[in-house]
């Protein structure tokens, strides 16, 4: 008989089976010190044996439209399950059922994204009236060809011109430089309504507390010839994958130095040097739009796009049922 246990603090957490970083005890403890986020770990047991676990992020956010604070819950991927687990569909359903019972009326919606195996989760999400939204994943295969051979001709030229004009780049380890990069990211993402930037305190903790082992979180910075930071990016390495979480460049102030392109390029080069097989972008855009803007920017690095789904469930069940009739 499977039972679900809920853990609300890092001191209560048991020893968990290894898995992806977004459902690890290390990530749970980092989230604990971040403002606006409350982590909750759900663990499934069969007797005394763990069969899987799922990390929930309860967030409090402020939006201009509509104005005010609101609470919501975020889930990254479907969780971690034992290798010999044959009933993971049932366990995932129990996780979602427990989650919906746990949340009160204050929570505006639940969002689940980065689902690797949609066959595993589709039945559960449909049963609990989650609304599917089409999304894109863009990734670059680094194992078959070097990244230079995947670049578009225009980006080859831009990178060569930026280097000739004195642009340098590399990994950032100094705390003061990390703070500078986080300030640039915060200012850049403040105007991006459709993109979410994690609290800077959370990002700083991820960058400063992972030197001893995996998963590894790194910041890369781009400098002009006066050694002023004009762009940066943050990349997460886990399970032989590199995931770019955030990137930005002061492209309006330094258009001829291509800081946006260089901030992504330095992270791709680092992943290739470390022997990482796949490089993935965490935010790629909506598939209904044409290949313009940010998605076209990413595809110029030689990426491939794959259609995927993110799932949303709002507070009002009548609204979920109405939206499912429209989108399903």
PDB file of C-alpha atoms in Angstrom:
ATOM      1  CA  UNK A   1       0.000   0.000   0.000  1.00  0.00           C
ATOM      2  CA  UNK A   2       1.537   3.299  -1.137  1.00  0.00           C
ATOM      3  CA  UNK A   3       1.404   6.184   1.335  1.00  0.00           C
ATOM      4  CA  UNK A   4       2.458   9.815   0.821  1.00  0.00           C
ATOM      5  CA  UNK A   5       4.467  11.695   3.452  1.00  0.00           C
ATOM      6  CA  UNK A   6       4.852  15.486   3.373  1.00  0.00           C
ATOM      7  CA  UNK A   7       8.000  17.302   4.557  1.00  0.00           C
ATOM      8  CA  UNK A   8       7.988  21.085   5.041  1.00  0.00           C
ATOM      9  CA  UNK A   9      11.544  21.739   6.282  1.00  0.00           C
ATOM     10  CA  UNK A  10      15.026  20.549   5.401  1.00  0.00           C
ATOM     11  CA  UNK A  11      15.620  19.284   8.923  1.00  0.00           C
ATOM     12  CA  UNK A  12      12.770  16.784   8.535  1.00  0.00           C
ATOM     13  CA  UNK A  13      13.885  15.402   5.175  1.00  0.00           C
ATOM     14  CA  UNK A  14      14.865  11.720   5.050  1.00  0.00           C
ATOM     15  CA  UNK A  15      17.658  10.369   2.865  1.00  0.00           C
ATOM     16  CA  UNK A  16      16.254  10.506  -0.666  1.00  0.00           C
ATOM     17  CA  UNK A  17      17.140   8.441  -3.695  1.00  0.00           C
ATOM     18  CA  UNK A  18      19.366  10.258  -6.228  1.00  0.00           C
ATOM     19  CA  UNK A  19      17.765  11.965  -9.191  1.00  0.00           C
ATOM     20  CA  UNK A  20      17.460  15.257 -11.003  1.00  0.00           C
ATOM     21  CA  UNK A  21      18.523  18.432  -9.236  1.00  0.00           C
ATOM     22  CA  UNK A  22      15.060  20.055  -9.241  1.00  0.00           C
ATOM     23  CA  UNK A  23      13.816  17.319  -6.873  1.00  0.00           C
ATOM     24  CA  UNK A  24      16.883  16.958  -4.668  1.00  0.00           C
ATOM     25  CA  UNK A  25      17.361  17.681  -0.982  1.00  0.00           C
ATOM     26  CA  UNK A  26      20.090  20.178  -1.921  1.00  0.00           C
ATOM     27  CA  UNK A  27      17.666  22.228  -4.018  1.00  0.00           C
ATOM     28  CA  UNK A  28      15.075  22.017  -1.226  1.00  0.00           C
ATOM     29  CA  UNK A  29      17.517  23.571   1.264  1.00  0.00           C
ATOM     30  CA  UNK A  30      18.478  26.316  -1.186  1.00  0.00           C
ATOM     31  CA  UNK A  31      14.796  27.166  -1.717  1.00  0.00           C
ATOM     32  CA  UNK A  32      14.292  27.391   2.046  1.00  0.00           C
ATOM     33  CA  UNK A  33      16.526  30.452   2.305  1.00  0.00           C
ATOM     34  CA  UNK A  34      14.881  32.191  -0.658  1.00  0.00           C
ATOM     35  CA  UNK A  35      12.246  34.836  -0.104  1.00  0.00           C
ATOM     36  CA  UNK A  36       8.855  34.282  -1.700  1.00  0.00           C
ATOM     37  CA  UNK A  37       9.296  30.498  -2.105  1.00  0.00           C
ATOM     38  CA  UNK A  38       8.254  27.714   0.259  1.00  0.00           C
ATOM     39  CA  UNK A  39       9.416  24.197  -0.729  1.00  0.00           C
ATOM     40  CA  UNK A  40       7.384  21.092   0.088  1.00  0.00           C
ATOM     41  CA  UNK A  41       8.673  17.558  -0.506  1.00  0.00           C
ATOM     42  CA  UNK A  42       6.244  14.698  -1.098  1.00  0.00           C
ATOM     43  CA  UNK A  43       7.699  11.200  -0.645  1.00  0.00           C
ATOM     44  CA  UNK A  44       5.953   7.953  -1.585  1.00  0.00           C
ATOM     45  CA  UNK A  45       6.625   4.887   0.580  1.00  0.00           C
ATOM     46  CA  UNK A  46       5.743   1.230   0.210  1.00  0.00           C
ATOM     47  CA  UNK A  47       6.214   0.123   3.780  1.00  0.00           C
ATOM     48  CA  UNK A  48       9.614   1.562   4.746  1.00  0.00           C
ATOM     49  CA  UNK A  49      10.940   1.651   1.172  1.00  0.00           C
ATOM     50  CA  UNK A  50      10.910   4.869  -0.826  1.00  0.00           C
ATOM     51  CA  UNK A  51       9.290   4.591  -4.250  1.00  0.00           C
ATOM     52  CA  UNK A  52       9.582   8.207  -5.401  1.00  0.00           C
ATOM     53  CA  UNK A  53       9.514  11.862  -4.416  1.00  0.00           C
ATOM     54  CA  UNK A  54       8.286  15.151  -5.846  1.00  0.00           C
ATOM     55  CA  UNK A  55       9.392  18.684  -4.904  1.00  0.00           C
ATOM     56  CA  UNK A  56       6.750  21.427  -4.940  1.00  0.00           C
ATOM     57  CA  UNK A  57       7.544  25.143  -4.971  1.00  0.00           C
ATOM     58  CA  UNK A  58       4.873  27.314  -3.376  1.00  0.00           C
ATOM     59  CA  UNK A  59       5.491  30.857  -4.602  1.00  0.00           C
ATOM     60  CA  UNK A  60       4.234  34.318  -3.716  1.00  0.00           C
ATOM     61  CA  UNK A  61       4.522  36.784  -6.575  1.00  0.00           C
ATOM     62  CA  UNK A  62       3.517  40.310  -7.519  1.00  0.00           C
ATOM     63  CA  UNK A  63       2.141  41.167 -10.932  1.00  0.00           C
ATOM     64  CA  UNK A  64       1.282  44.545 -12.410  1.00  0.00           C
ATOM     65  CA  UNK A  65      -1.514  43.075 -14.580  1.00  0.00           C
ATOM     66  CA  UNK A  66      -3.711  42.246 -12.738  1.00  0.00           C
ATOM     67  CA  UNK A  67      -2.267  44.312  -9.874  1.00  0.00           C
ATOM     68  CA  UNK A  68      -1.553  42.649  -6.560  1.00  0.00           C
ATOM     69  CA  UNK A  69       0.069  39.667  -4.879  1.00  0.00           C
ATOM     70  CA  UNK A  70      -0.951  36.118  -5.624  1.00  0.00           C
ATOM     71  CA  UNK A  71       0.152  32.603  -4.640  1.00  0.00           C
ATOM     72  CA  UNK A  72       0.831  29.770  -7.025  1.00  0.00           C
ATOM     73  CA  UNK A  73       2.540  26.376  -7.117  1.00  0.00           C
ATOM     74  CA  UNK A  74       5.244  25.323  -9.569  1.00  0.00           C
ATOM     75  CA  UNK A  75       6.442  21.784 -10.407  1.00  0.00           C
ATOM     76  CA  UNK A  76       9.538  21.100 -12.528  1.00  0.00           C
ATOM     77  CA  UNK A  77       9.239  17.659 -14.223  1.00  0.00           C
ATOM     78  CA  UNK A  78       7.382  14.620 -12.972  1.00  0.00           C
ATOM     79  CA  UNK A  79       9.671  13.799 -10.033  1.00  0.00           C
ATOM     80  CA  UNK A  80      12.048  10.959  -9.166  1.00  0.00           C
ATOM     81  CA  UNK A  81      11.067   7.278  -9.018  1.00  0.00           C
ATOM     82  CA  UNK A  82      12.784   4.019  -8.109  1.00  0.00           C
ATOM     83  CA  UNK A  83      14.257   2.043 -10.994  1.00  0.00           C
ATOM     84  CA  UNK A  84      12.169  -1.029 -10.113  1.00  0.00           C
ATOM     85  CA  UNK A  85       8.966   0.992  -9.700  1.00  0.00           C
ATOM     86  CA  UNK A  86       6.252  -0.343 -12.020  1.00  0.00           C
ATOM     87  CA  UNK A  87       3.322   1.727 -10.717  1.00  0.00           C
ATOM     88  CA  UNK A  88       4.788   5.213 -11.141  1.00  0.00           C
ATOM     89  CA  UNK A  89       1.570   6.355 -12.845  1.00  0.00           C
ATOM     90  CA  UNK A  90      -0.346   5.568  -9.669  1.00  0.00           C
ATOM     91  CA  UNK A  91       2.287   7.255  -7.496  1.00  0.00           C
ATOM     92  CA  UNK A  92       2.243  10.414  -9.594  1.00  0.00           C
ATOM     93  CA  UNK A  93      -1.562  10.495  -9.321  1.00  0.00           C
ATOM     94  CA  UNK A  94      -1.269  10.237  -5.549  1.00  0.00           C
ATOM     95  CA  UNK A  95       1.219  13.111  -5.539  1.00  0.00           C
ATOM     96  CA  UNK A  96      -1.154  15.352  -7.514  1.00  0.00           C
ATOM     97  CA  UNK A  97      -4.164  14.328  -5.398  1.00  0.00           C
ATOM     98  CA  UNK A  98      -2.229  15.171  -2.211  1.00  0.00           C
ATOM     99  CA  UNK A  99      -1.114  18.487  -3.698  1.00  0.00           C
ATOM    100  CA  UNK A 100      -4.659  19.597  -4.551  1.00  0.00           C
ATOM    101  CA  UNK A 101      -5.890  18.688  -1.068  1.00  0.00           C
ATOM    102  CA  UNK A 102      -2.986  20.582   0.489  1.00  0.00           C
ATOM    103  CA  UNK A 103      -3.487  23.868  -1.384  1.00  0.00           C
ATOM    104  CA  UNK A 104      -6.087  26.248  -0.033  1.00  0.00           C
ATOM    105  CA  UNK A 105      -8.144  28.958  -1.734  1.00  0.00           C
ATOM    106  CA  UNK A 106      -5.246  31.442  -1.629  1.00  0.00           C
ATOM    107  CA  UNK A 107      -3.413  29.647  -4.458  1.00  0.00           C
ATOM    108  CA  UNK A 108      -4.367  31.010  -7.850  1.00  0.00           C
ATOM    109  CA  UNK A 109      -3.016  28.180 -10.012  1.00  0.00           C
ATOM    110  CA  UNK A 110      -0.655  25.174 -10.273  1.00  0.00           C
ATOM    111  CA  UNK A 111       1.811  24.918 -13.142  1.00  0.00           C
ATOM    112  CA  UNK A 112       3.757  21.794 -14.177  1.00  0.00           C
ATOM    113  CA  UNK A 113       6.445  22.073 -16.846  1.00  0.00           C
ATOM    114  CA  UNK A 114       9.537  20.315 -18.248  1.00  0.00           C
ATOM    115  CA  UNK A 115       7.650  17.008 -18.291  1.00  0.00           C
ATOM    116  CA  UNK A 116      10.000  14.465 -19.881  1.00  0.00           C
ATOM    117  CA  UNK A 117       7.498  11.616 -20.368  1.00  0.00           C
ATOM    118  CA  UNK A 118       4.061  12.980 -21.245  1.00  0.00           C
ATOM    119  CA  UNK A 119       2.674   9.413 -21.523  1.00  0.00           C
ATOM    120  CA  UNK A 120       3.247   9.006 -17.814  1.00  0.00           C
ATOM    121  CA  UNK A 121       1.436  12.167 -16.776  1.00  0.00           C
ATOM    122  CA  UNK A 122      -1.268  12.770 -19.404  1.00  0.00           C
ATOM    123  CA  UNK A 123      -3.916  10.578 -17.780  1.00  0.00           C
ATOM    124  CA  UNK A 124      -3.359  12.092 -14.333  1.00  0.00           C
ATOM    125  CA  UNK A 125      -3.444  15.687 -15.534  1.00  0.00           C
ATOM    126  CA  UNK A 126      -6.619  15.012 -17.520  1.00  0.00           C
ATOM    127  CA  UNK A 127      -8.267  13.336 -14.542  1.00  0.00           C
ATOM    128  CA  UNK A 128      -7.688  16.406 -12.349  1.00  0.00           C
ATOM    129  CA  UNK A 129      -8.707  18.894 -15.081  1.00  0.00           C
ATOM    130  CA  UNK A 130      -5.302  20.407 -15.802  1.00  0.00           C
ATOM    131  CA  UNK A 131      -5.269  22.555 -18.943  1.00  0.00           C
ATOM    132  CA  UNK A 132      -2.532  21.784 -21.515  1.00  0.00           C
ATOM    133  CA  UNK A 133      -0.573  24.642 -23.082  1.00  0.00           C
ATOM    134  CA  UNK A 134       1.744  24.084 -25.987  1.00  0.00           C
ATOM    135  CA  UNK A 135       5.373  24.918 -25.393  1.00  0.00           C
ATOM    136  CA  UNK A 136       8.750  24.381 -27.030  1.00  0.00           C
ATOM    137  CA  UNK A 137      12.026  22.839 -25.961  1.00  0.00           C
ATOM    138  CA  UNK A 138      15.138  23.856 -27.879  1.00  0.00           C
ATOM    139  CA  UNK A 139      18.330  21.870 -27.444  1.00  0.00           C
ATOM    140  CA  UNK A 140      21.728  21.519 -29.102  1.00  0.00           C
ATOM    141  CA  UNK A 141      23.467  18.166 -29.556  1.00  0.00           C
ATOM    142  CA  UNK A 142      27.133  18.686 -28.677  1.00  0.00           C
ATOM    143  CA  UNK A 143      28.343  15.091 -28.987  1.00  0.00           C
ATOM    144  CA  UNK A 144      28.280  14.662 -32.764  1.00  0.00           C
ATOM    145  CA  UNK A 145      29.717  17.952 -34.052  1.00  0.00           C
ATOM    146  CA  UNK A 146      31.541  20.886 -32.422  1.00  0.00           C
ATOM    147  CA  UNK A 147      29.300  23.914 -31.759  1.00  0.00           C
ATOM    148  CA  UNK A 148      31.207  26.066 -34.293  1.00  0.00           C
ATOM    149  CA  UNK A 149      29.863  23.851 -37.087  1.00  0.00           C
ATOM    150  CA  UNK A 150      26.278  24.393 -35.958  1.00  0.00           C
ATOM    151  CA  UNK A 151      26.337  28.189 -35.853  1.00  0.00           C
ATOM    152  CA  UNK A 152      24.573  30.172 -38.540  1.00  0.00           C
ATOM    153  CA  UNK A 153      26.801  32.157 -40.896  1.00  0.00           C
ATOM    154  CA  UNK A 154      25.618  35.469 -39.424  1.00  0.00           C
ATOM    155  CA  UNK A 155      26.453  34.397 -35.862  1.00  0.00           C
ATOM    156  CA  UNK A 156      29.892  33.217 -36.974  1.00  0.00           C
ATOM    157  CA  UNK A 157      30.498  36.738 -38.260  1.00  0.00           C
ATOM    158  CA  UNK A 158      29.084  38.426 -35.141  1.00  0.00           C
ATOM    159  CA  UNK A 159      31.249  36.376 -32.771  1.00  0.00           C
ATOM    160  CA  UNK A 160      34.367  37.018 -34.857  1.00  0.00           C
ATOM    161  CA  UNK A 161      33.658  40.767 -34.974  1.00  0.00           C
ATOM    162  CA  UNK A 162      32.976  40.977 -31.220  1.00  0.00           C
ATOM    163  CA  UNK A 163      36.229  39.202 -30.437  1.00  0.00           C
ATOM    164  CA  UNK A 164      38.169  41.512 -32.757  1.00  0.00           C
ATOM    165  CA  UNK A 165      36.661  44.533 -30.948  1.00  0.00           C
ATOM    166  CA  UNK A 166      38.059  43.399 -27.597  1.00  0.00           C
ATOM    167  CA  UNK A 167      35.201  41.368 -26.135  1.00  0.00           C
ATOM    168  CA  UNK A 168      36.297  38.759 -23.594  1.00  0.00           C
ATOM    169  CA  UNK A 169      34.267  36.223 -21.663  1.00  0.00           C
ATOM    170  CA  UNK A 170      34.634  33.507 -19.056  1.00  0.00           C
ATOM    171  CA  UNK A 171      33.255  31.922 -15.908  1.00  0.00           C
ATOM    172  CA  UNK A 172      32.519  34.143 -12.902  1.00  0.00           C
ATOM    173  CA  UNK A 173      33.501  32.917  -9.415  1.00  0.00           C
ATOM    174  CA  UNK A 174      34.092  36.172  -7.512  1.00  0.00           C
ATOM    175  CA  UNK A 175      31.155  37.147  -5.280  1.00  0.00           C
ATOM    176  CA  UNK A 176      31.265  40.801  -6.338  1.00  0.00           C
ATOM    177  CA  UNK A 177      31.153  39.820 -10.012  1.00  0.00           C
ATOM    178  CA  UNK A 178      28.262  37.423  -9.299  1.00  0.00           C
ATOM    179  CA  UNK A 179      26.346  40.289  -7.675  1.00  0.00           C
ATOM    180  CA  UNK A 180      27.000  42.482 -10.732  1.00  0.00           C
ATOM    181  CA  UNK A 181      25.694  39.774 -13.029  1.00  0.00           C
ATOM    182  CA  UNK A 182      22.552  39.256 -10.930  1.00  0.00           C
ATOM    183  CA  UNK A 183      21.837  43.000 -11.006  1.00  0.00           C
ATOM    184  CA  UNK A 184      22.091  42.988 -14.811  1.00  0.00           C
ATOM    185  CA  UNK A 185      19.773  39.970 -15.021  1.00  0.00           C
ATOM    186  CA  UNK A 186      17.234  41.504 -12.641  1.00  0.00           C
ATOM    187  CA  UNK A 187      17.129  44.747 -14.605  1.00  0.00           C
ATOM    188  CA  UNK A 188      16.855  42.892 -17.921  1.00  0.00           C
ATOM    189  CA  UNK A 189      14.045  40.536 -16.843  1.00  0.00           C
ATOM    190  CA  UNK A 190      12.055  43.275 -15.084  1.00  0.00           C
ATOM    191  CA  UNK A 191      10.534  44.268 -18.443  1.00  0.00           C
ATOM    192  CA  UNK A 192       9.963  40.676 -19.650  1.00  0.00           C
ATOM    193  CA  UNK A 193       6.349  39.970 -18.713  1.00  0.00           C
ATOM    194  CA  UNK A 194       6.390  36.446 -20.162  1.00  0.00           C
ATOM    195  CA  UNK A 195       9.635  35.338 -18.470  1.00  0.00           C
ATOM    196  CA  UNK A 196      10.172  34.645 -14.799  1.00  0.00           C
ATOM    197  CA  UNK A 197      13.435  35.394 -12.966  1.00  0.00           C
ATOM    198  CA  UNK A 198      13.997  33.469  -9.756  1.00  0.00           C
ATOM    199  CA  UNK A 199      14.808  35.531  -6.652  1.00  0.00           C
ATOM    200  CA  UNK A 200      18.384  36.776  -6.789  1.00  0.00           C
ATOM    201  CA  UNK A 201      19.048  35.389  -3.310  1.00  0.00           C
ATOM    202  CA  UNK A 202      18.146  31.915  -4.603  1.00  0.00           C
ATOM    203  CA  UNK A 203      20.404  32.285  -7.641  1.00  0.00           C
ATOM    204  CA  UNK A 204      23.272  33.572  -5.477  1.00  0.00           C
ATOM    205  CA  UNK A 205      22.932  30.564  -3.162  1.00  0.00           C
ATOM    206  CA  UNK A 206      22.951  28.158  -6.114  1.00  0.00           C
ATOM    207  CA  UNK A 207      26.080  29.802  -7.521  1.00  0.00           C
ATOM    208  CA  UNK A 208      27.981  29.994  -4.239  1.00  0.00           C
ATOM    209  CA  UNK A 209      27.092  26.673  -2.578  1.00  0.00           C
ATOM    210  CA  UNK A 210      27.791  24.064  -5.258  1.00  0.00           C
ATOM    211  CA  UNK A 211      31.568  24.063  -5.667  1.00  0.00           C
ATOM    212  CA  UNK A 212      32.017  20.708  -3.921  1.00  0.00           C
ATOM    213  CA  UNK A 213      30.200  18.541  -6.454  1.00  0.00           C
ATOM    214  CA  UNK A 214      27.291  17.984  -8.824  1.00  0.00           C
ATOM    215  CA  UNK A 215      24.942  19.401  -9.839  1.00  0.00           C
ATOM    216  CA  UNK A 216      26.970  22.391 -10.878  1.00  0.00           C
ATOM    217  CA  UNK A 217      25.561  25.881 -11.403  1.00  0.00           C
ATOM    218  CA  UNK A 218      27.812  28.380 -13.166  1.00  0.00           C
ATOM    219  CA  UNK A 219      27.652  32.021 -14.164  1.00  0.00           C
ATOM    220  CA  UNK A 220      29.414  33.322 -17.273  1.00  0.00           C
ATOM    221  CA  UNK A 221      30.099  36.971 -18.025  1.00  0.00           C
ATOM    222  CA  UNK A 222      30.938  39.002 -21.129  1.00  0.00           C
ATOM    223  CA  UNK A 223      33.219  42.066 -20.880  1.00  0.00           C
ATOM    224  CA  UNK A 224      34.127  44.861 -23.276  1.00  0.00           C
ATOM    225  CA  UNK A 225      37.723  46.013 -23.748  1.00  0.00           C
ATOM    226  CA  UNK A 226      37.410  48.286 -20.666  1.00  0.00           C
ATOM    227  CA  UNK A 227      36.485  45.149 -18.652  1.00  0.00           C
ATOM    228  CA  UNK A 228      32.947  46.340 -18.006  1.00  0.00           C
ATOM    229  CA  UNK A 229      30.387  43.539 -17.735  1.00  0.00           C
ATOM    230  CA  UNK A 230      27.976  43.847 -20.670  1.00  0.00           C
ATOM    231  CA  UNK A 231      26.274  40.435 -20.528  1.00  0.00           C
ATOM    232  CA  UNK A 232      25.965  37.286 -18.464  1.00  0.00           C
ATOM    233  CA  UNK A 233      24.299  33.880 -18.320  1.00  0.00           C
ATOM    234  CA  UNK A 234      23.577  31.157 -15.747  1.00  0.00           C
ATOM    235  CA  UNK A 235      23.809  27.480 -16.642  1.00  0.00           C
ATOM    236  CA  UNK A 236      22.903  24.340 -14.675  1.00  0.00           C
ATOM    237  CA  UNK A 237      24.687  21.026 -15.270  1.00  0.00           C
ATOM    238  CA  UNK A 238      22.823  17.888 -14.237  1.00  0.00           C
ATOM    239  CA  UNK A 239      22.618  14.312 -15.557  1.00  0.00           C
ATOM    240  CA  UNK A 240      24.930  14.929 -18.523  1.00  0.00           C
ATOM    241  CA  UNK A 241      22.833  17.909 -19.604  1.00  0.00           C
ATOM    242  CA  UNK A 242      23.514  21.616 -19.549  1.00  0.00           C
ATOM    243  CA  UNK A 243      20.425  23.793 -19.037  1.00  0.00           C
ATOM    244  CA  UNK A 244      20.677  27.517 -19.636  1.00  0.00           C
ATOM    245  CA  UNK A 245      18.458  29.085 -17.004  1.00  0.00           C
ATOM    246  CA  UNK A 246      18.977  32.775 -17.854  1.00  0.00           C
ATOM    247  CA  UNK A 247      20.970  34.951 -20.229  1.00  0.00           C
ATOM    248  CA  UNK A 248      21.046  38.639 -21.084  1.00  0.00           C
ATOM    249  CA  UNK A 249      23.167  41.281 -22.787  1.00  0.00           C
ATOM    250  CA  UNK A 250      23.230  45.064 -22.938  1.00  0.00           C
ATOM    251  CA  UNK A 251      22.579  44.942 -26.676  1.00  0.00           C
ATOM    252  CA  UNK A 252      21.081  48.463 -26.886  1.00  0.00           C
ATOM    253  CA  UNK A 253      24.087  50.054 -25.193  1.00  0.00           C
ATOM    254  CA  UNK A 254      26.672  47.927 -27.040  1.00  0.00           C
ATOM    255  CA  UNK A 255      25.005  46.786 -30.289  1.00  0.00           C
ATOM    256  CA  UNK A 256      28.272  46.209 -32.188  1.00  0.00           C
ATOM    257  CA  UNK A 257      29.680  43.945 -29.469  1.00  0.00           C
ATOM    258  CA  UNK A 258      26.732  41.490 -29.606  1.00  0.00           C
ATOM    259  CA  UNK A 259      26.630  40.847 -25.825  1.00  0.00           C
ATOM    260  CA  UNK A 260      23.459  38.736 -26.019  1.00  0.00           C
ATOM    261  CA  UNK A 261      25.010  36.344 -28.514  1.00  0.00           C
ATOM    262  CA  UNK A 262      28.297  36.184 -26.624  1.00  0.00           C
ATOM    263  CA  UNK A 263      26.620  35.431 -23.271  1.00  0.00           C
ATOM    264  CA  UNK A 264      24.996  32.319 -24.751  1.00  0.00           C
ATOM    265  CA  UNK A 265      28.070  31.336 -26.756  1.00  0.00           C
ATOM    266  CA  UNK A 266      30.383  31.229 -23.723  1.00  0.00           C
ATOM    267  CA  UNK A 267      28.030  28.805 -21.946  1.00  0.00           C
ATOM    268  CA  UNK A 268      27.804  26.536 -25.004  1.00  0.00           C
ATOM    269  CA  UNK A 269      31.592  26.513 -25.328  1.00  0.00           C
ATOM    270  CA  UNK A 270      31.996  25.595 -21.662  1.00  0.00           C
ATOM    271  CA  UNK A 271      29.493  22.730 -21.928  1.00  0.00           C
ATOM    272  CA  UNK A 272      31.270  21.365 -25.004  1.00  0.00           C
ATOM    273  CA  UNK A 273      34.656  21.575 -23.260  1.00  0.00           C
ATOM    274  CA  UNK A 274      33.258  19.552 -20.336  1.00  0.00           C
ATOM    275  CA  UNK A 275      31.997  16.807 -22.630  1.00  0.00           C
ATOM    276  CA  UNK A 276      28.294  17.507 -22.070  1.00  0.00           C
ATOM    277  CA  UNK A 277      26.130  15.738 -24.647  1.00  0.00           C
ATOM    278  CA  UNK A 278      23.131  18.079 -24.778  1.00  0.00           C
ATOM    279  CA  UNK A 279      22.664  21.790 -24.182  1.00  0.00           C
ATOM    280  CA  UNK A 280      19.100  22.915 -23.509  1.00  0.00           C
ATOM    281  CA  UNK A 281      17.386  26.290 -23.104  1.00  0.00           C
ATOM    282  CA  UNK A 282      14.905  26.502 -20.243  1.00  0.00           C
ATOM    283  CA  UNK A 283      12.722  29.166 -21.938  1.00  0.00           C
ATOM    284  CA  UNK A 284      12.147  28.894 -25.671  1.00  0.00           C
ATOM    285  CA  UNK A 285       8.815  30.558 -26.450  1.00  0.00           C
ATOM    286  CA  UNK A 286       5.396  29.552 -27.702  1.00  0.00           C
ATOM    287  CA  UNK A 287       5.053  27.358 -30.823  1.00  0.00           C
ATOM    288  CA  UNK A 288       2.115  29.364 -32.241  1.00  0.00           C
ATOM    289  CA  UNK A 289       4.387  32.297 -32.997  1.00  0.00           C
ATOM    290  CA  UNK A 290       6.536  32.409 -36.088  1.00  0.00           C
ATOM    291  CA  UNK A 291      10.302  31.893 -35.906  1.00  0.00           C
ATOM    292  CA  UNK A 292      11.030  35.415 -34.785  1.00  0.00           C
ATOM    293  CA  UNK A 293      12.409  37.059 -31.704  1.00  0.00           C
ATOM    294  CA  UNK A 294      13.909  34.999 -28.927  1.00  0.00           C
ATOM    295  CA  UNK A 295      13.168  31.596 -30.477  1.00  0.00           C
ATOM    296  CA  UNK A 296      14.870  32.511 -33.731  1.00  0.00           C
ATOM    297  CA  UNK A 297      17.790  33.851 -31.685  1.00  0.00           C
ATOM    298  CA  UNK A 298      18.243  30.437 -30.042  1.00  0.00           C
ATOM    299  CA  UNK A 299      17.844  28.459 -33.251  1.00  0.00           C
ATOM    300  CA  UNK A 300      20.751  30.376 -34.819  1.00  0.00           C
ATOM    301  CA  UNK A 301      23.077  28.501 -32.451  1.00  0.00           C
ATOM    302  CA  UNK A 302      22.182  25.273 -34.250  1.00  0.00           C
ATOM    303  CA  UNK A 303      19.403  24.129 -31.955  1.00  0.00           C
ATOM    304  CA  UNK A 304      16.552  21.744 -32.651  1.00  0.00           C
ATOM    305  CA  UNK A 305      13.013  22.440 -31.474  1.00  0.00           C
ATOM    306  CA  UNK A 306      10.669  19.870 -29.968  1.00  0.00           C
ATOM    307  CA  UNK A 307       7.019  20.512 -29.171  1.00  0.00           C
ATOM    308  CA  UNK A 308       6.009  19.776 -25.585  1.00  0.00           C
ATOM    309  CA  UNK A 309       3.281  20.634 -23.083  1.00  0.00           C
ATOM    310  CA  UNK A 310       3.058  22.546 -19.853  1.00  0.00           C
ATOM    311  CA  UNK A 311       0.019  21.966 -17.641  1.00  0.00           C
ATOM    312  CA  UNK A 312      -1.932  24.565 -15.645  1.00  0.00           C
ATOM    313  CA  UNK A 313      -4.774  24.123 -13.184  1.00  0.00           C
ATOM    314  CA  UNK A 314      -6.599  27.203 -11.891  1.00  0.00           C
ATOM    315  CA  UNK A 315      -8.391  27.634  -8.579  1.00  0.00           C
ATOM    316  CA  UNK A 316     -11.863  27.391 -10.133  1.00  0.00           C
ATOM    317  CA  UNK A 317     -12.767  23.966 -11.475  1.00  0.00           C
ATOM    318  CA  UNK A 318     -15.471  25.383 -13.770  1.00  0.00           C
ATOM    319  CA  UNK A 319     -12.788  27.500 -15.479  1.00  0.00           C
ATOM    320  CA  UNK A 320     -10.538  24.459 -15.960  1.00  0.00           C
ATOM    321  CA  UNK A 321     -13.368  22.465 -17.530  1.00  0.00           C
ATOM    322  CA  UNK A 322     -14.243  25.332 -19.876  1.00  0.00           C
ATOM    323  CA  UNK A 323     -10.615  25.794 -20.958  1.00  0.00           C
ATOM    324  CA  UNK A 324     -10.199  22.069 -21.535  1.00  0.00           C
ATOM    325  CA  UNK A 325     -13.162  22.117 -23.942  1.00  0.00           C
ATOM    326  CA  UNK A 326     -11.357  24.844 -25.879  1.00  0.00           C
ATOM    327  CA  UNK A 327      -7.784  23.517 -25.886  1.00  0.00           C
ATOM    328  CA  UNK A 328      -8.187  19.723 -25.726  1.00  0.00           C
TER     329      UNK A 328
END
